């Protein structure tokens, strides 16, 4: 692989990299330390190490059990949304990649148009539809919306990949007597596994962190997902940063852990979503 | 993927390709199998019902005075659009803020991510670790990022003011997000902190496609570092710039969660952007029809911005 010569050198480069590392690390560290302080300790010394670490903020968060509930809600909504979006998107992408001629192009174009629709346009009628069918305040409503809204990106990436596979592969499978379902399961899916993994991570980050749809559809605190619950905490604990940050920590922990262990895939997945969405 | 995987797949490809070529009946696959439509069906139903149809409905709602609650509403024709374009100062302000936010983020994020990518493009261990650190904020939720930065910007005991006072720059202390004329730019800094690492990765991929011998040849010719950047790096990294600028433009124009969770659009609409305004009009003021009209204008603007910036990128690529 050709690696270009470094264009930034020496002390300037070192200083730049160190400063930017601090700009990221310092706020995160302060947040982490703050969760182990009481409100009074924080006001006395906002940036000092926690002198007598306390878990009071976590205890306060868990009091009433709302955090546990929203954590569970986030797991259910994100898990179901990712799995179901992948299912419908891989099926559709396989179909589109195998439909020849204008029809395939038309169907692909229809989904690609969805990439251009900003959430804020569809959100008002979506709110009405979800209410009409009685799925407001329900995790199922969130899951359905999540699938509908993210399947265009997923289909876009997956179709792009499936089209790069040689048609001979599918033709050979057909000659061997495979129907479309068999071809999807035994040819398309295994070969598309890396793309599917990238899309899965992109969807995971997106759904886990989403605020807009829970904000629209969920009013019952017992049905809130973590980002929505966090926003409600802010209302209740306006200046109680230790409790607020304990919430931030709990909401971010799964994502951070996953990132630490699956870093390469995260970068690939989120970047694929960014550059192809 | 390991090398053995690649070889095995290649062999399989070659094998089936030959078999298919030998078979005279292969033309038959040109006809579409109607069963394939069933594969597209689940996604199509959800997408048409919950994305495309609502988008069409937004246009319908935009012609009414519906409040989102009542059963009855009146058809207003284009009155909502008249009100929007003919002197709704809040809408004008939100539009201005969206533009300011977008420009600040696009300029800041593109520059920063390119500089970081140039500093980290070689695959050394330290560089790989730093890339991971810089990318890290991207995996956080907007709400978390908003809370972290509301602490940084807190006027009384926040990190920013404390640091300034620690280095003797007390006079630089600000109310940050309370400063009505500049709060939107302070939020742009947060957005850049949030996503610069993501765009850095795109740039690193772009930089690594530039052949090293181009730089070696340039060094032999004794060019300056600026010339090297201007005549080699910048033109050859243009495809990456196109992606970064396009993505950042749309991402910042549509930004909602971060601003909603930081300031909610306040104080006094100082950080109101189009996406928060639409939300506030619909779900705080219950003017669904009016909010729908705002959202329709919003789509038109996004389409316009996309076309304009693609032309700009195409033009600058031709000139470079």
Coordinates of N, CA and C in Angstrom, one line a residue, chain A residues 96-187:
Chain A
X96 N -33.8 -6.2 -5.1 CA -33.4 -5.1 -6.1 C -32.2 -5.5 -6.9
X97 N -31.2 -6.1 -6.3 CA -30.0 -6.5 -7.1 C -30.3 -7.5 -8.1
X98 N -31.4 -8.3 -7.9 CA -31.7 -9.4 -8.8 C -32.8 -9.0 -9.8
X99 N -33.5 -7.9 -9.6 CA -34.5 -7.5 -10.6 C -33.8 -6.7 -11.7
X100 N -33.9 -7.2 -12.9 CA -33.2 -6.6 -14.0 C -34.0 -5.5 -14.6
X101 N -33.4 -4.6 -15.3 CA -34.1 -3.6 -16.2 C -34.6 -2.5 -15.4
X102 N -35.6 -1.8 -16.0 CA -36.1 -0.5 -15.4 C -36.8 -0.7 -14.1
X103 N -37.4 -1.9 -13.9 CA -38.1 -2.1 -12.6 C -37.2 -2.1 -11.4
X104 N -36.0 -2.7 -11.6 CA -35.0 -2.7 -10.5 C -34.5 -1.3 -10.2
X105 N -34.3 -0.6 -11.3 CA -33.8 0.8 -11.1 C -34.8 1.6 -10.4
X106 N -36.1 1.5 -10.9 CA -37.2 2.3 -10.3 C -37.3 2.0 -8.8
X107 N -37.3 0.7 -8.4 CA -37.5 0.4 -7.0 C -36.3 1.0 -6.2
X108 N -35.1 0.8 -6.7 CA -33.9 1.3 -6.0 C -34.1 2.9 -5.9
X109 N -34.5 3.5 -7.0 CA -34.7 5.0 -6.9 C -35.7 5.4 -5.9
X110 N -36.7 4.6 -5.7 CA -37.8 4.9 -4.8 C -37.2 5.0 -3.4
X111 N -36.4 3.9 -3.0 CA -35.8 3.9 -1.7 C -34.7 5.0 -1.5
X112 N -34.0 5.2 -2.6 CA -32.9 6.2 -2.5 C -33.5 7.6 -2.3
X113 N -34.7 7.8 -2.8 CA -35.3 9.1 -2.5 C -35.5 9.4 -1.0
X114 N -35.7 8.3 -0.3 CA -35.9 8.4 1.2 C -34.6 8.9 1.9
X115 N -33.5 8.8 1.3 CA -32.3 9.4 1.9 C -32.3 10.9 1.9
X116 N -33.1 11.5 1.0 CA -33.1 12.9 1.0 C -34.2 13.5 1.9
X117 N -35.1 12.7 2.4 CA -36.2 13.2 3.2 C -35.7 13.5 4.7
X118 N -35.6 14.8 5.1 CA -35.2 15.0 6.5 C -36.3 14.6 7.5
X119 N -35.8 14.1 8.6 CA -36.8 13.6 9.6 C -37.8 14.6 10.0
X120 N -37.4 15.9 10.0 CA -38.4 16.9 10.4 C -39.6 17.1 9.5
X121 N -39.5 16.7 8.3 CA -40.6 16.8 7.3 C -41.7 15.8 7.6
X122 N -41.2 14.5 7.7 CA -42.2 13.5 7.8 C -42.7 13.4 9.3
X123 N -42.0 14.0 10.2 CA -42.3 13.8 11.6 C -43.7 14.2 12.0
X124 N -44.3 15.2 11.5 CA -45.6 15.7 11.9 C -46.6 14.7 11.5
X125 N -46.7 14.3 10.2 CA -47.7 13.3 9.8 C -47.4 11.9 10.5
X126 N -46.1 11.6 10.7 CA -45.7 10.3 11.3 C -46.4 10.3 12.7
X127 N -46.3 11.4 13.4 CA -46.8 11.5 14.8 C -48.3 11.2 14.7
X128 N -49.0 11.8 13.7 CA -50.4 11.6 13.5 C -50.8 10.1 13.3
X129 N -50.0 9.5 12.3 CA -50.2 8.1 12.0 C -50.1 7.2 13.2
X130 N -48.9 7.4 13.9 CA -48.6 6.5 15.0 C -49.7 6.6 16.1
X131 N -50.2 7.9 16.3 CA -51.3 8.1 17.3 C -52.6 7.4 16.8
X132 N -52.9 7.5 15.5 CA -54.1 7.0 15.0 C -54.2 5.4 15.1
X133 N -53.0 4.8 14.9 CA -53.1 3.3 15.0 C -52.8 2.9 16.5
X134 N -52.8 3.9 17.4 CA -52.7 3.5 18.8 C -51.3 3.0 19.2
X135 N -50.3 3.4 18.5 CA -48.9 2.9 18.9 C -48.1 4.0 19.5
X136 N -48.7 5.2 19.9 CA -48.0 6.1 20.6 C -47.8 5.6 22.0
X137 N -46.7 6.0 22.7 CA -46.4 5.5 24.0 C -46.1 4.0 23.9
X138 N -45.7 3.4 22.8 CA -45.4 2.0 22.7 C -44.0 1.8 22.1
X139 N -43.3 0.8 22.6 CA -42.0 0.6 22.0 C -42.2 0.0 20.6
X140 N -43.3 -0.7 20.3 CA -43.5 -1.2 19.0 C -43.6 -0.1 17.9
X141 N -44.3 1.0 18.3 CA -44.4 2.2 17.4 C -43.0 2.7 17.1
X142 N -42.1 2.8 18.1 CA -40.7 3.3 17.9 C -40.0 2.4 16.9
X143 N -40.2 1.1 17.2 CA -39.4 0.1 16.4 C -39.9 0.2 14.9
X144 N -41.2 0.3 14.7 CA -41.7 0.4 13.3 C -41.1 1.6 12.6
X145 N -41.2 2.8 13.3 CA -40.7 4.0 12.7 C -39.2 3.9 12.4
X146 N -38.4 3.3 13.4 CA -37.0 3.1 13.2 C -36.7 2.3 11.9
X147 N -37.4 1.2 11.7 CA -37.2 0.4 10.5 C -37.5 1.2 9.3
X148 N -38.6 1.8 9.2 CA -39.0 2.6 8.0 C -38.0 3.7 7.7
X149 N -37.5 4.3 8.7 CA -36.7 5.5 8.5 C -35.3 5.1 8.1
X150 N -34.8 4.0 8.6 CA -33.4 3.7 8.3 C -33.2 2.6 7.2
X151 N -34.3 2.0 6.8 CA -34.1 1.0 5.7 C -33.6 1.6 4.4
X152 N -33.9 2.8 4.1 CA -33.3 3.4 2.8 C -31.8 3.3 2.8
X153 N -31.2 3.8 3.9 CA -29.7 3.8 4.0 C -29.2 2.4 3.9
X154 N -29.8 1.5 4.7 CA -29.3 0.1 4.7 C -29.4 -0.5 3.3
X155 N -30.6 -0.3 2.7 CA -30.8 -0.9 1.3 C -29.8 -0.3 0.3
X156 N -29.6 1.0 0.5 CA -28.6 1.7 -0.4 C -27.2 1.0 -0.3
X157 N -26.7 0.9 0.9 CA -25.4 0.3 1.1 C -25.4 -1.2 0.6
X158 N -26.4 -2.0 1.0 CA -26.4 -3.4 0.7 C -26.6 -3.7 -0.7
X159 N -27.5 -2.9 -1.4 CA -27.7 -3.1 -2.8 C -26.4 -2.8 -3.6
X160 N -25.8 -1.7 -3.2 CA -24.5 -1.3 -3.8 C -23.5 -2.5 -3.7
X161 N -23.5 -3.1 -2.5 CA -22.5 -4.3 -2.4 C -23.0 -5.5 -3.2
X162 N -24.2 -5.8 -3.1 CA -24.7 -7.0 -3.9 C -24.5 -6.9 -5.4
X163 N -24.6 -5.7 -5.9 CA -24.5 -5.5 -7.3 C -23.0 -5.7 -7.8
X164 N -22.1 -5.6 -6.8 CA -20.7 -5.8 -7.2 C -20.4 -7.3 -7.4
X165 N -21.3 -8.2 -6.8 CA -21.0 -9.6 -7.0 C -21.3 -10.0 -8.4
X166 N -20.5 -10.9 -9.0 CA -20.7 -11.4 -10.3 C -22.0 -12.1 -10.5
X167 N -22.8 -11.7 -11.5 CA -24.1 -12.3 -11.8 C -24.0 -13.8 -12.0
X168 N -22.8 -14.2 -12.5 CA -22.6 -15.6 -12.7 C -22.9 -16.5 -11.5
X169 N -22.5 -15.9 -10.3 CA -22.7 -16.6 -9.1 C -24.2 -17.0 -8.9
X170 N -25.1 -16.0 -9.1 CA -26.5 -16.2 -9.0 C -27.0 -17.1 -10.1
X171 N -26.5 -16.9 -11.3 CA -27.0 -17.7 -12.4 C -26.6 -19.2 -12.2
X172 N -25.4 -19.4 -11.7 CA -25.0 -20.8 -11.4 C -25.9 -21.4 -10.4
X173 N -26.2 -20.6 -9.3 CA -27.1 -21.2 -8.3 C -28.4 -21.5 -8.8
X174 N -28.9 -20.7 -9.8 CA -30.2 -20.9 -10.4 C -30.2 -22.2 -11.2
X175 N -29.1 -22.4 -11.9 CA -29.0 -23.6 -12.7 C -29.0 -24.8 -11.9
X176 N -28.3 -24.7 -10.7 CA -28.3 -25.8 -9.7 C -29.6 -26.0 -9.1
X177 N -30.6 -25.2 -9.5 CA -32.0 -25.4 -9.0 C -32.4 -24.6 -7.7
X178 N -31.6 -23.6 -7.4 CA -31.9 -22.8 -6.2 C -33.0 -21.8 -6.5
X179 N -34.0 -21.7 -5.7 CA -35.0 -20.7 -5.8 C -34.4 -19.4 -5.2
X180 N -35.2 -18.3 -5.3 CA -34.7 -17.0 -4.8 C -34.4 -17.1 -3.3
X181 N -35.2 -17.7 -2.5 CA -35.0 -17.8 -1.1 C -33.7 -18.5 -0.7
X182 N -33.4 -19.6 -1.4 CA -32.2 -20.3 -1.2 C -31.0 -19.5 -1.6
X183 N -31.1 -18.8 -2.8 CA -30.0 -17.9 -3.2 C -29.7 -16.8 -2.2
X184 N -30.8 -16.2 -1.7 CA -30.7 -15.2 -0.7 C -29.9 -15.7 0.6
X185 N -30.4 -16.9 1.0 CA -29.8 -17.5 2.3 C -28.4 -18.0 2.0
X186 N -28.1 -18.7 0.9 CA -26.9 -19.4 0.8 C -25.8 -18.7 -0.1
X187 N -26.3 -17.7 -0.9 CA -25.3 -17.0 -1.7 C -25.1 -15.6 -1.2

